[in-house]
Coordinates of C-alpha atoms in Angstrom, one line a residue:
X233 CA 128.1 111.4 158.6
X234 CA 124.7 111.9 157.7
X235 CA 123.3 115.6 158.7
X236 CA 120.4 115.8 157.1
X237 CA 117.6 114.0 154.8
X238 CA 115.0 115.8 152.9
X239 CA 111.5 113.8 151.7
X240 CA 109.0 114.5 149.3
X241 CA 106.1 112.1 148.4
X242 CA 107.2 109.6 149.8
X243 CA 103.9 107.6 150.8
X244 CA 102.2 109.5 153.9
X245 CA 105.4 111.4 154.1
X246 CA 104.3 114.4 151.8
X247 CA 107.8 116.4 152.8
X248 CA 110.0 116.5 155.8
X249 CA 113.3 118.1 156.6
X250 CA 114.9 115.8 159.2
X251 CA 118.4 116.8 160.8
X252 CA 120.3 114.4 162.5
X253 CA 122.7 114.9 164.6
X254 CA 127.0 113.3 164.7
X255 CA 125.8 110.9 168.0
X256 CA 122.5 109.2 168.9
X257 CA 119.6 109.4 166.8
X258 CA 116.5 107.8 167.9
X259 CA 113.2 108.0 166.2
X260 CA 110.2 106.9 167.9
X261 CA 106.3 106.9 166.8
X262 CA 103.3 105.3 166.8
X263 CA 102.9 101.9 165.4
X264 CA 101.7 102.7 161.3
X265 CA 103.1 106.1 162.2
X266 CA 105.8 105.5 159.2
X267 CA 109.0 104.3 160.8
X268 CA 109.7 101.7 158.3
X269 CA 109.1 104.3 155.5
X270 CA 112.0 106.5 156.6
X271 CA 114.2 103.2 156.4
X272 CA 112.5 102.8 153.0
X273 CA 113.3 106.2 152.0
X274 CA 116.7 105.9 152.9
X275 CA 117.2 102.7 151.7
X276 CA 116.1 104.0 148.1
X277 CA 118.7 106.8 148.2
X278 CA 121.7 104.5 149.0
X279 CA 120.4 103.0 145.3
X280 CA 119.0 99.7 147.1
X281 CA 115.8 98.5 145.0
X282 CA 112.8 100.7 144.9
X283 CA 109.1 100.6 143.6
X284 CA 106.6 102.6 142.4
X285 CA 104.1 101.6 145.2
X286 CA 106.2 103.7 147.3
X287 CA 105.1 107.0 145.6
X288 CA 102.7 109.1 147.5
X289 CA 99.2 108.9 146.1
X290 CA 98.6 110.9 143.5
X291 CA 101.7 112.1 142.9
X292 CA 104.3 112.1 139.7
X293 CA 107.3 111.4 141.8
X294 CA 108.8 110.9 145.1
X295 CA 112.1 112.3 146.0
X296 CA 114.8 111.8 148.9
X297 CA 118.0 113.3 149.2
X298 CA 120.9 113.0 151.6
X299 CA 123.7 115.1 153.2
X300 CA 126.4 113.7 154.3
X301 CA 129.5 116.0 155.8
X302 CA 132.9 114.9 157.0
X303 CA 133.6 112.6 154.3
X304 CA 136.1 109.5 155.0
X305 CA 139.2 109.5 153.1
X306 CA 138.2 106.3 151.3
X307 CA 134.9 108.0 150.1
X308 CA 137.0 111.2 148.9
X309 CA 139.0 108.5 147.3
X310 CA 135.7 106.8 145.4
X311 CA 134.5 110.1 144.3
X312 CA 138.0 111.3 142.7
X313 CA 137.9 107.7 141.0
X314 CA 134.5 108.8 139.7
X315 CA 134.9 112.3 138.6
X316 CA 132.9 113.5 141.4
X317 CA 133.6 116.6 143.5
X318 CA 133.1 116.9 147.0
X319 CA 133.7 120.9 148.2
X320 CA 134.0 121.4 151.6
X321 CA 133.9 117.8 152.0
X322 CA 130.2 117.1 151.5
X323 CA 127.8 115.5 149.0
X324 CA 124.4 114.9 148.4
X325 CA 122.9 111.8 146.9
X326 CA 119.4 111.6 145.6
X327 CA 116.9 109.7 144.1
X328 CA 113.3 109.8 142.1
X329 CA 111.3 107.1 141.6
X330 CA 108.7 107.8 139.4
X331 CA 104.9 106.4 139.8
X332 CA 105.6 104.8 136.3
X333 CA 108.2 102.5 137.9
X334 CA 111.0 104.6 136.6
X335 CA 114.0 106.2 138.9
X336 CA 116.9 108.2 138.5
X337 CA 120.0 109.1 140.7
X338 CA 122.0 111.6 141.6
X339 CA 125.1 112.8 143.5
X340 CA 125.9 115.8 143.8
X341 CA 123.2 117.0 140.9
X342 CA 125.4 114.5 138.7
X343 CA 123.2 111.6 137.2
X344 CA 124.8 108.3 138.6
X345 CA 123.3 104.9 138.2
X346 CA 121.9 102.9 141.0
X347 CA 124.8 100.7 140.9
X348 CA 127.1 103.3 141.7
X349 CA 124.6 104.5 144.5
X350 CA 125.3 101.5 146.2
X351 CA 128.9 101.3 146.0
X352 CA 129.3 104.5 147.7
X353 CA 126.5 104.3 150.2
X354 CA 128.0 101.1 151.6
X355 CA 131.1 103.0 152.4
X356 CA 129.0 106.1 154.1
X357 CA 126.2 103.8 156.0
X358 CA 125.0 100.4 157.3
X359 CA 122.4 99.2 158.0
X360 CA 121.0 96.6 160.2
X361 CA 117.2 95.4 159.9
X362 CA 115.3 92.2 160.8
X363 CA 116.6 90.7 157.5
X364 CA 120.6 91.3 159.3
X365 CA 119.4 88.7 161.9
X366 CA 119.0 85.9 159.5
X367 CA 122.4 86.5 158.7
X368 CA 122.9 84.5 162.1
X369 CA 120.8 81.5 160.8
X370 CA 123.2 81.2 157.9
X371 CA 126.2 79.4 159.1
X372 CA 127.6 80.3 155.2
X373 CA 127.8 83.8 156.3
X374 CA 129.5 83.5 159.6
X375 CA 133.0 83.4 157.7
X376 CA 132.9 87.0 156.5
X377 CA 131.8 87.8 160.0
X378 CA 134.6 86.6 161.5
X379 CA 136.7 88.2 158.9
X380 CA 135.1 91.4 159.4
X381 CA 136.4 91.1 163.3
X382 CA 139.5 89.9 161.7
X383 CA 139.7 93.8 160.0
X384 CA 143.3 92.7 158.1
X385 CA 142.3 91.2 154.9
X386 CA 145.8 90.9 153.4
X387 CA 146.1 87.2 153.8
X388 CA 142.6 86.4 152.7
X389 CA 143.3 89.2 149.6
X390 CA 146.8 87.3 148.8
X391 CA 145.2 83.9 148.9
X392 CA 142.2 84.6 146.6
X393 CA 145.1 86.1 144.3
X394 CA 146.9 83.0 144.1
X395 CA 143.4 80.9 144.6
X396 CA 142.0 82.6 141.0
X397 CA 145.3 81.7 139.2
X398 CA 144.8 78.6 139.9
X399 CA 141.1 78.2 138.9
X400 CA 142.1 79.5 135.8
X401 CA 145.0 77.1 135.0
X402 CA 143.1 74.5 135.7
X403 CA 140.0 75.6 133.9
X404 CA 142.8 76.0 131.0
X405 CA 144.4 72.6 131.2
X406 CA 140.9 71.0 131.5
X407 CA 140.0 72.7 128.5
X408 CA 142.9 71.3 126.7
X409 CA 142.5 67.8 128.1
X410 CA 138.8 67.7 126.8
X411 CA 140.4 68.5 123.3
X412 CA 143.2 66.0 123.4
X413 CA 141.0 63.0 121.7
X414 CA 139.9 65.5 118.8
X415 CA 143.2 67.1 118.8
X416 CA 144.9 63.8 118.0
X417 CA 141.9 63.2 115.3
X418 CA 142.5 66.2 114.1
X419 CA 146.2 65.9 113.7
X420 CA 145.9 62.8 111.8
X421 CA 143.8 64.5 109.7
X422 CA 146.2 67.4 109.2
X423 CA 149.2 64.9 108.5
X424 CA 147.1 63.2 106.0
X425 CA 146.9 66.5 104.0
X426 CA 150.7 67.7 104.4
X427 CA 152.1 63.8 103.2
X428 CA 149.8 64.5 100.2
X429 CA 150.6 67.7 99.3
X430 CA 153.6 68.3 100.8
X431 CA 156.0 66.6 98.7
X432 CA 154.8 68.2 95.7
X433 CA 156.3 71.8 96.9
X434 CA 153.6 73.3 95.0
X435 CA 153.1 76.9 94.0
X436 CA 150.2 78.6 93.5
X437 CA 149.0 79.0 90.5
X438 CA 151.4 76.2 89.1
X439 CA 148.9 74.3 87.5
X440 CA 148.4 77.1 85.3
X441 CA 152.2 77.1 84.2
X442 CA 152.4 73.2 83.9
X443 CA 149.1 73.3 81.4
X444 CA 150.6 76.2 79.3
X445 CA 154.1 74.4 79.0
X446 CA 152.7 70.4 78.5
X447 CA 150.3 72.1 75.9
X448 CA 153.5 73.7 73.7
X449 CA 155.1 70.4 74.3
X450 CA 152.4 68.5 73.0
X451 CA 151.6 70.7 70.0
X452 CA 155.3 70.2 69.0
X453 CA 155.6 66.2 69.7
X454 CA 151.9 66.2 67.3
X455 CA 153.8 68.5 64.7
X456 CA 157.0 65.7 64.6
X457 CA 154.7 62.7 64.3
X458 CA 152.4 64.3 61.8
X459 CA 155.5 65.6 59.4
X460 CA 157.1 62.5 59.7
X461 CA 154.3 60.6 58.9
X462 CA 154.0 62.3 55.8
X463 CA 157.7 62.0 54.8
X464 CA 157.1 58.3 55.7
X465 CA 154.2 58.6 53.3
X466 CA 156.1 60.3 50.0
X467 CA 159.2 58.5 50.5
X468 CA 158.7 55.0 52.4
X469 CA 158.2 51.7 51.7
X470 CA 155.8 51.6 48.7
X471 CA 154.8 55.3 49.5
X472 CA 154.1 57.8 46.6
X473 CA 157.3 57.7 45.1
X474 CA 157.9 54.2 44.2
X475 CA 153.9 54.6 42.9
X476 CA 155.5 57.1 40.6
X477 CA 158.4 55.2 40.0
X478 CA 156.2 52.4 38.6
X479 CA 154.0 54.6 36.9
X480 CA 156.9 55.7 34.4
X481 CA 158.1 52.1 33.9
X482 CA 154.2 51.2 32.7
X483 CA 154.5 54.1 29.9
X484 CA 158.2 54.1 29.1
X485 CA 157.8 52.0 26.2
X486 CA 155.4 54.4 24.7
X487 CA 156.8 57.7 24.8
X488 CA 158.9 57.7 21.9
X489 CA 155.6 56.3 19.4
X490 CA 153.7 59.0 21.3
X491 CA 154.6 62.5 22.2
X492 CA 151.5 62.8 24.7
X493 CA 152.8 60.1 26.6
X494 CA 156.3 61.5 27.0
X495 CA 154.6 64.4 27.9
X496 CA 153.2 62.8 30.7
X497 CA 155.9 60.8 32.0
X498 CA 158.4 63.7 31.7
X499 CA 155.7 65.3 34.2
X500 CA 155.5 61.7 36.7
X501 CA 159.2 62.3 36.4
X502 CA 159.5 65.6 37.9
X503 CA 156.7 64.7 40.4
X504 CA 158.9 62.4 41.9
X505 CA 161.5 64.9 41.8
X506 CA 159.2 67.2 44.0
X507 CA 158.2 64.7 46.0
X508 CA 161.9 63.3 47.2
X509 CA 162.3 67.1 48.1
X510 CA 159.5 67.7 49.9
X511 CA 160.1 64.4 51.5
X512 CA 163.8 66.2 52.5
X513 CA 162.1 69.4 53.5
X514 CA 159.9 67.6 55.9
X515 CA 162.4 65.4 57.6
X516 CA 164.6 68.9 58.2
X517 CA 161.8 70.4 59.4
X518 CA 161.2 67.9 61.8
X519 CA 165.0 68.0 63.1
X520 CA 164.1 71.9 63.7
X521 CA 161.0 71.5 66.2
X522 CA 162.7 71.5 69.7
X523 CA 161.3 69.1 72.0
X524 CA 162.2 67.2 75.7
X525 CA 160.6 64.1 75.6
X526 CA 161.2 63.8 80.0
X527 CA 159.8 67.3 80.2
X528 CA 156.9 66.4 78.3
X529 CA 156.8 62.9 80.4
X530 CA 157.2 65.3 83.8
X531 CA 154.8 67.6 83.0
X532 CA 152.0 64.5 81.9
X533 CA 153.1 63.0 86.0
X534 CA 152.9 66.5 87.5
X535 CA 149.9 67.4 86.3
X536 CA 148.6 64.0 86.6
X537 CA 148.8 64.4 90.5
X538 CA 148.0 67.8 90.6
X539 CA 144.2 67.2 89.5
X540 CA 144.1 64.0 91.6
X541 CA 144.6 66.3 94.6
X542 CA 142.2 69.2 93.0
X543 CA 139.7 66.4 93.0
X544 CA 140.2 64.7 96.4
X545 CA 140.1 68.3 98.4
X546 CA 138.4 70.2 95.4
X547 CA 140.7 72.6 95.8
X548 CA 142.4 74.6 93.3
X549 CA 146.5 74.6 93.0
X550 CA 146.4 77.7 95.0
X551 CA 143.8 76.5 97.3
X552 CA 145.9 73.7 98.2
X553 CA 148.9 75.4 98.6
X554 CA 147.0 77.6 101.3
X555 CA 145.8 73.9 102.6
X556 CA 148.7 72.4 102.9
X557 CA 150.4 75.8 105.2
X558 CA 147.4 75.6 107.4
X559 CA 147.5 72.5 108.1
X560 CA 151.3 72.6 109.1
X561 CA 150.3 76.0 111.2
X562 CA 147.8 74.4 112.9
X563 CA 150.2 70.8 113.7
X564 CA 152.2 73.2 115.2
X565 CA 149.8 74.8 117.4
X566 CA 148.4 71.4 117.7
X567 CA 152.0 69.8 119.1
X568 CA 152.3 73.1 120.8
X569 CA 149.3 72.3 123.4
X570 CA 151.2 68.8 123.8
X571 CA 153.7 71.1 126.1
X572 CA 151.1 73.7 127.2
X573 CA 149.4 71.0 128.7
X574 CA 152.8 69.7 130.4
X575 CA 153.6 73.3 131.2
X576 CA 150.0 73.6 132.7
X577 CA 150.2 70.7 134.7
X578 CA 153.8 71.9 136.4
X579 CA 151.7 75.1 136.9
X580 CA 149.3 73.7 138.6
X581 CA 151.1 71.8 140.9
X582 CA 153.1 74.9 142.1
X583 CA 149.8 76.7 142.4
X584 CA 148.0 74.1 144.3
X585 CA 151.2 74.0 146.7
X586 CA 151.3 77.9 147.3
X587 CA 147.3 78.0 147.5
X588 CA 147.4 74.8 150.0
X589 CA 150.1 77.1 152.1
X590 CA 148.3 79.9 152.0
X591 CA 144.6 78.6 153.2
X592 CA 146.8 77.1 155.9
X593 CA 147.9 80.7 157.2
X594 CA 144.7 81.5 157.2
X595 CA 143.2 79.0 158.7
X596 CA 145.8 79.7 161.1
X597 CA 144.8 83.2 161.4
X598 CA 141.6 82.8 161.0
X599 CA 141.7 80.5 164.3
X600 CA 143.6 82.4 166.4
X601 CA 141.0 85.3 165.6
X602 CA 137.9 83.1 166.3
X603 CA 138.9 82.8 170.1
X604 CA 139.2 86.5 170.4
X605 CA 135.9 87.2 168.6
X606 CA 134.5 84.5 170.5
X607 CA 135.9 86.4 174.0
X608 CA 134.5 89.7 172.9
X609 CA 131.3 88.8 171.3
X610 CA 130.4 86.4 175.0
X611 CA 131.6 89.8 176.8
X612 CA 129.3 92.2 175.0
X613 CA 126.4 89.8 175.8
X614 CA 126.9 89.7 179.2
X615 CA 126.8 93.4 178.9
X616 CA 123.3 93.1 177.3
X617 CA 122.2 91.3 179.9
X618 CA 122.5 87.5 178.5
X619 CA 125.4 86.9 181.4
X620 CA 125.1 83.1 180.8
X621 CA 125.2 83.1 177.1
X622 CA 128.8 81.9 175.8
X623 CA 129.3 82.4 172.0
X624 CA 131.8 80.0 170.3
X625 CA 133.1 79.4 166.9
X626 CA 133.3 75.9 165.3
X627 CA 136.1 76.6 163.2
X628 CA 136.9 73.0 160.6
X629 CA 139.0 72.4 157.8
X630 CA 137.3 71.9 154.5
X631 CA 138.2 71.6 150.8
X632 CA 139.7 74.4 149.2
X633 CA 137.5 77.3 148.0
X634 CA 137.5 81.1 147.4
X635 CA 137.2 81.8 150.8
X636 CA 139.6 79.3 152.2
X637 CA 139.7 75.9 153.6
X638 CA 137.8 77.3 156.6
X639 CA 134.1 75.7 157.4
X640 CA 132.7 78.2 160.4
X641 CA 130.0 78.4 162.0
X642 CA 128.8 80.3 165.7
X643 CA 127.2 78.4 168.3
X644 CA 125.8 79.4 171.4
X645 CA 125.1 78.5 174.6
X646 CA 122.0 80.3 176.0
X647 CA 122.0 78.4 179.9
X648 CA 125.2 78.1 181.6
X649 CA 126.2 74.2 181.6
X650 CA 125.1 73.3 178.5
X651 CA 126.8 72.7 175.2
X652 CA 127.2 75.0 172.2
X653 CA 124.8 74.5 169.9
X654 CA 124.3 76.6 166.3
X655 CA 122.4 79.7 167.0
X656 CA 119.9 78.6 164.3
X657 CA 118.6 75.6 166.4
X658 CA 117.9 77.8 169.8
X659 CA 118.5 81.7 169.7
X660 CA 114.9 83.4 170.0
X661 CA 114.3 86.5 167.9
X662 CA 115.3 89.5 171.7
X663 CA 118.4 87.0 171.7
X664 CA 119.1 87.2 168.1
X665 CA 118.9 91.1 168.5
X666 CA 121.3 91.1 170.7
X667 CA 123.6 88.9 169.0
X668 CA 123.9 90.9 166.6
X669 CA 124.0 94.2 168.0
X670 CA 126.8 92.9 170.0
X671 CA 128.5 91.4 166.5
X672 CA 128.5 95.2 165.0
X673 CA 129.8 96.6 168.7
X674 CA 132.7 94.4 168.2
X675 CA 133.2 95.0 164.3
X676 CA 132.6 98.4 164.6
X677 CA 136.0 99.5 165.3
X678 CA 137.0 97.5 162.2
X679 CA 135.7 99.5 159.4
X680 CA 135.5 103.4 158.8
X681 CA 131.6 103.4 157.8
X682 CA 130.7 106.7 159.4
X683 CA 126.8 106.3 160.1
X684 CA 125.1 102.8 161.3
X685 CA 121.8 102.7 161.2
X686 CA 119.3 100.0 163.4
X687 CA 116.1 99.4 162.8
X688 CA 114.0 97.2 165.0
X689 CA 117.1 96.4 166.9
X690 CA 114.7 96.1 170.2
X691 CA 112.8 93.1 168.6
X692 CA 112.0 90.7 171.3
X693 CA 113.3 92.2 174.3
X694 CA 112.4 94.6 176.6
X695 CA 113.2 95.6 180.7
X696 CA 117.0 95.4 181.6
X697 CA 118.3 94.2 178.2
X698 CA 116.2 96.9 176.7
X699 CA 118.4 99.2 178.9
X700 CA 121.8 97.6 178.1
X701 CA 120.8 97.9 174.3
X702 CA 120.5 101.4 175.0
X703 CA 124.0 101.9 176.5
X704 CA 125.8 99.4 173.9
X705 CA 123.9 102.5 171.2
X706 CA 125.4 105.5 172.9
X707 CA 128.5 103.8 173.6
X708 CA 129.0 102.9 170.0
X709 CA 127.9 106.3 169.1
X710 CA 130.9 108.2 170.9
X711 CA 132.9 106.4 167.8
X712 CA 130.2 107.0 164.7
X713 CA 126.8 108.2 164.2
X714 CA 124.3 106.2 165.0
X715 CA 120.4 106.2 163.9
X716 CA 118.1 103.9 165.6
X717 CA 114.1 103.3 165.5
X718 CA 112.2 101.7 168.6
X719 CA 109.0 101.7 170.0
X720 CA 111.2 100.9 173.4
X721 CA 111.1 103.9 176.3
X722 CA 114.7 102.3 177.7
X723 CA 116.5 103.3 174.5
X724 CA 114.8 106.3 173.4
X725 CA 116.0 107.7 176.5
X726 CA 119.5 107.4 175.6
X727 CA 118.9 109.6 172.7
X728 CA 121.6 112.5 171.7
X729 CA 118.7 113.6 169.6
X730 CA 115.6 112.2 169.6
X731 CA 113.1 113.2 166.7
X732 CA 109.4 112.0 166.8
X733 CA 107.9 110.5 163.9
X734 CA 103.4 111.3 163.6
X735 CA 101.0 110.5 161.8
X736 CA 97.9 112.9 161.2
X737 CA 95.3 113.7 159.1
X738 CA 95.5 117.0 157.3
X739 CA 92.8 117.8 155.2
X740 CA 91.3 114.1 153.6
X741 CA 95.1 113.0 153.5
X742 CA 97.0 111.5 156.0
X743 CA 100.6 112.9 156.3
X744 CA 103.6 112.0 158.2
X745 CA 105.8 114.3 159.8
X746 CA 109.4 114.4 161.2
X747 CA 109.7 116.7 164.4
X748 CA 113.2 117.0 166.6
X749 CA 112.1 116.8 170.1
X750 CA 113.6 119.5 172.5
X751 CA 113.5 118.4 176.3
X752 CA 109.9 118.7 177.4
X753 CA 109.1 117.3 174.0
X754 CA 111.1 114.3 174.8
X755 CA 109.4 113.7 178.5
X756 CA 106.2 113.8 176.8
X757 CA 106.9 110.7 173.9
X758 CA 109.3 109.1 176.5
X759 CA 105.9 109.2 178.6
X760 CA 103.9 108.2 175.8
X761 CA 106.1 105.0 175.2
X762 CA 105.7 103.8 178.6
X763 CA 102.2 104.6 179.8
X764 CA 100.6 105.6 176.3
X765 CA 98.3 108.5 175.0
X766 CA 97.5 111.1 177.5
X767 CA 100.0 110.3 180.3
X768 CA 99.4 111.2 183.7
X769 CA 101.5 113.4 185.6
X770 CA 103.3 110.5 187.5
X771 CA 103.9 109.4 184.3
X772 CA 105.9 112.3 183.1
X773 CA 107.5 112.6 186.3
X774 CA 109.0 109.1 185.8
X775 CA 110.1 110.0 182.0
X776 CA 111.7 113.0 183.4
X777 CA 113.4 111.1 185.7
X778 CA 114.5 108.2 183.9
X779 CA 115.6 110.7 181.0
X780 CA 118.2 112.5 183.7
X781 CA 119.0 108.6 185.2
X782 CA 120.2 107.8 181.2
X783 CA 122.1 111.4 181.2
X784 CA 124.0 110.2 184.2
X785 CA 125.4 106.6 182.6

């Protein structure tokens, strides 16, 4: 529970201690006495939105911290989770906000973000302001009301569960569905580049190799031609020896007249001796150069389609080895999303079947706890004096969404004999109130949030139901703390402990302070309330009185 709250500079507030005890808290005051900034203030150190504007004048910061005691096992439990420690089963939380804008936060002197503020304030307090009431107006929040009654949340838990998995196979198959016409593009595309290269069974780096090898080859093909040709040339058809040869016929006749001559043709004579050798030597030579003529025709084809494939995908041979396994990885993956999508689809029918069950159960559930929220919500109001008002849920079936198939929404009858209508079209703001004090009298029980706070609860109401708003307080009280502000006598006096909030001017500054009433204390607000400032003595009689008549219920 909350035990105590301590505020510094927090608008008029300059500091207050407040205590507060396990039961009943009310807090009454003048109107513009500061009510709403001790909501404020504890709204800031449960980490709900702050501003600088709420910083007392003046000042560099303002400052509010919180007690609470008895801890719930489920906050223990959040503050292990955390890291937090929590000796002799207390914490504090605080929180600065700076007149800059700025604001830290705190539990337990450890610096926590606002974010975690909230998660474990929800679990130690709720509150209920005007803004709660609106809740009523939106039929779209009725269905967490009615599960909040409900209290079990397994089924709702187990069909969300299954209600996720399938919104996620069928984001996935849609996904893949919306790529099937690119896919199949894209395959084509990937086949094109496997037929081509494919059949090759290229290596990397072969082109290389083939260039090396066809070059040798060709060298040695040139070297045949070129030494045959010039065999051809010494010893072919008039070639250079049968020049020779008719050479020494021409000067035959003369050598014998003339020994210059037969010098000479002894010399054309062993020319064409040298040159019928060399004519040999070069045909042997030729029969020695080793070459493959289908290698050499192989290699010219290989290489041939090689670079026509370097050119189309301007790739090297490596390169388009590496293209040619990507593309067959990625046909695989590609034909692979062919039976994902089948798989998907099988998926998601089994999903839609289990999800389609388990909305039904809770539909089912959820109906049969409609009529007894319905029962104890009319029987609380007749309590708070609205004896012809009959609550009742309109509970449909809808399509299938996080929460359900459920479509809910509360209706009321305010005037006995008439129909049900939504509570948006004819609930006034005292009706309203009480609505939705009797909604947390019912859900109370429901959750273990140890402190519940109202604020304005009185709104629009006043006499008897102010009375019976008072009793449904203290009775909810004798289960959890409960802190309420009102500017209504008929609840104050149902107070546990009632602490007065003031407003006064010290100095050229107005302050607000924070003062726990003891009983004459209380007969003089209580008096206050009813009959204003400076009440008469039949006046406090009649608080007195109507403080031991509240004692007695």
């Amino acid at each position: 529970m909350l035990k105590e709250i301590y505020i510094k500079n927090l608008a008029v507030i300059r500091e207050a201690t407040i205590p507060l005890g396990p039961r009943l808290n009310i807090f009454t005051g003048e109107t513009g006495a500061g009510k709403s900034i001790l909501i404020n203030g504890i709204n800031a150190v449960l980490g709900q939105r702050s501003t600088k504007d709420i910083v007392r004048t003046g000042c560099d910061k303002a400052v509010v911290t919180a007690l609470f005691t008895d801890l719930s096992d489920e906050v223990t439990a959040k503050l292990d989770e955390l890291g937090i420690s929590h000796d002799d089963n207390e914490i504090t939380l605080t929180r600065e906000i700076s007149a800059d804008g700025g604001s830290t936060a705190r539990i337990n002197q450890r610096t926590a973000s606002a974010a975690v503020l909230r998660d474990v304030g929800a679990m130690l307090i709720n509150i209920h302001g005007q803004h709660d009431n609106q809740v009523l107006l939106d039929s779209e929040k009725h269905l967490n009301i009615l599960d909040d009654f409900g209290g079990d949340d397994a089924l709702l838990e187990s069909y969300r569960s299954s209600f996720r998995e399938l919104q996620h196979t069928a984001r996935r198959l849609g996904e893949l569905k919306k790529e099937e016409k690119s896919r199949v593009e894209r395959s084509r595309y990937l086949n094109t580049i496997i037929d081509d290269i494919g059949p090759l069974e290229l290596k990397a780096d072969e082109d290389d190799t083939l260039e090396k090898e066809y070059e040798t080859a060709k060298n040695a093909e040139n070297a045949i031609i070129a030494l045959r040709n010039a065999a051809q040339l010494i010893s072919g058809d008039e070639a250079a020896d049968d020049l020779i040869a008719s050479a020494e016929r021409e000067i035959s006749g003369f050598t014998e007249s003339d020994k210059s001559v037969n010098e000479l043709y002894e010399r054309l004579s062993a020319a064409e001796i040298e040159l019928a050798d060399i004519a040999s030597e070069l045909e042997k030579r030729c029969d020695k150069i080793e070459l493959d003529g289908q290698r050499l025709e192989y290699l010219s084809t290989r290489i041939s389609e090689i670079n026509k494939l370097k050119r189309k995908y301007a790739e090297d041979c490596s390169g388009l080895v590496k293209l040619y396994d990507d593309a067959c990885a990625e046909v695989t993956r590609l034909d692979s999303s062919k039976e994902e999508i089948e798989k998907l689809s099988g998926e998601r029918e089994k999903l839609l079947h289990t999800v389609t069950e388990r909305a039904k159960l809770l539909y089912d559930h959820r109906e049969k706890t409609a009529q007894k929220f319905a029962k104890r919500v009319t029987e609380e109001l007749e309590f708070l004096n609205m004896p012809s008002v009959v609550i009742a849920v309109r509970h449909e079936k809808g399509k299938l969404t996080i929460n359900g198939i459920d479509t809910v929404e509360f209706l009321i009858s305010a005037n006995k004999g008439e129909e049900p209508r939504p509570i948006s079209r004819i609930a006034s703001g005292g009706e309203l109130s009480r609505i939705m004090l009797a909604l947390k009298s019912v859900i109370a029980d429901k959750d273990s949030i140890p402190t519940m706070i109202f604020d304005e609860i009185d709104t629009g109401v006043s006499g008897r139901a102010a009375q019976k708003i008072g009793i449904k307080l203290r009775e909810i009280s004798r289960a959890r703390q409960v802190i309420c502000v009102t500017h209504l006598s008929q609840i104050a006096v149902m107070a546990d402990d009632h602490l007065m909030i003031e407003k006064k001017i010290v100095g050229e500054r107005t302050e607000t302070s924070v003062t726990p009433l003891d009983s004459d204390g209380r007969v003089a607000e209580i008096a206050r309330i009813m009959g204003g400032e400076d009440p008469s003595e039949l006046m406090l009689e009649t608080a007195r009185a109507e403080l031991e008549k509240a004692a007695e219920i």
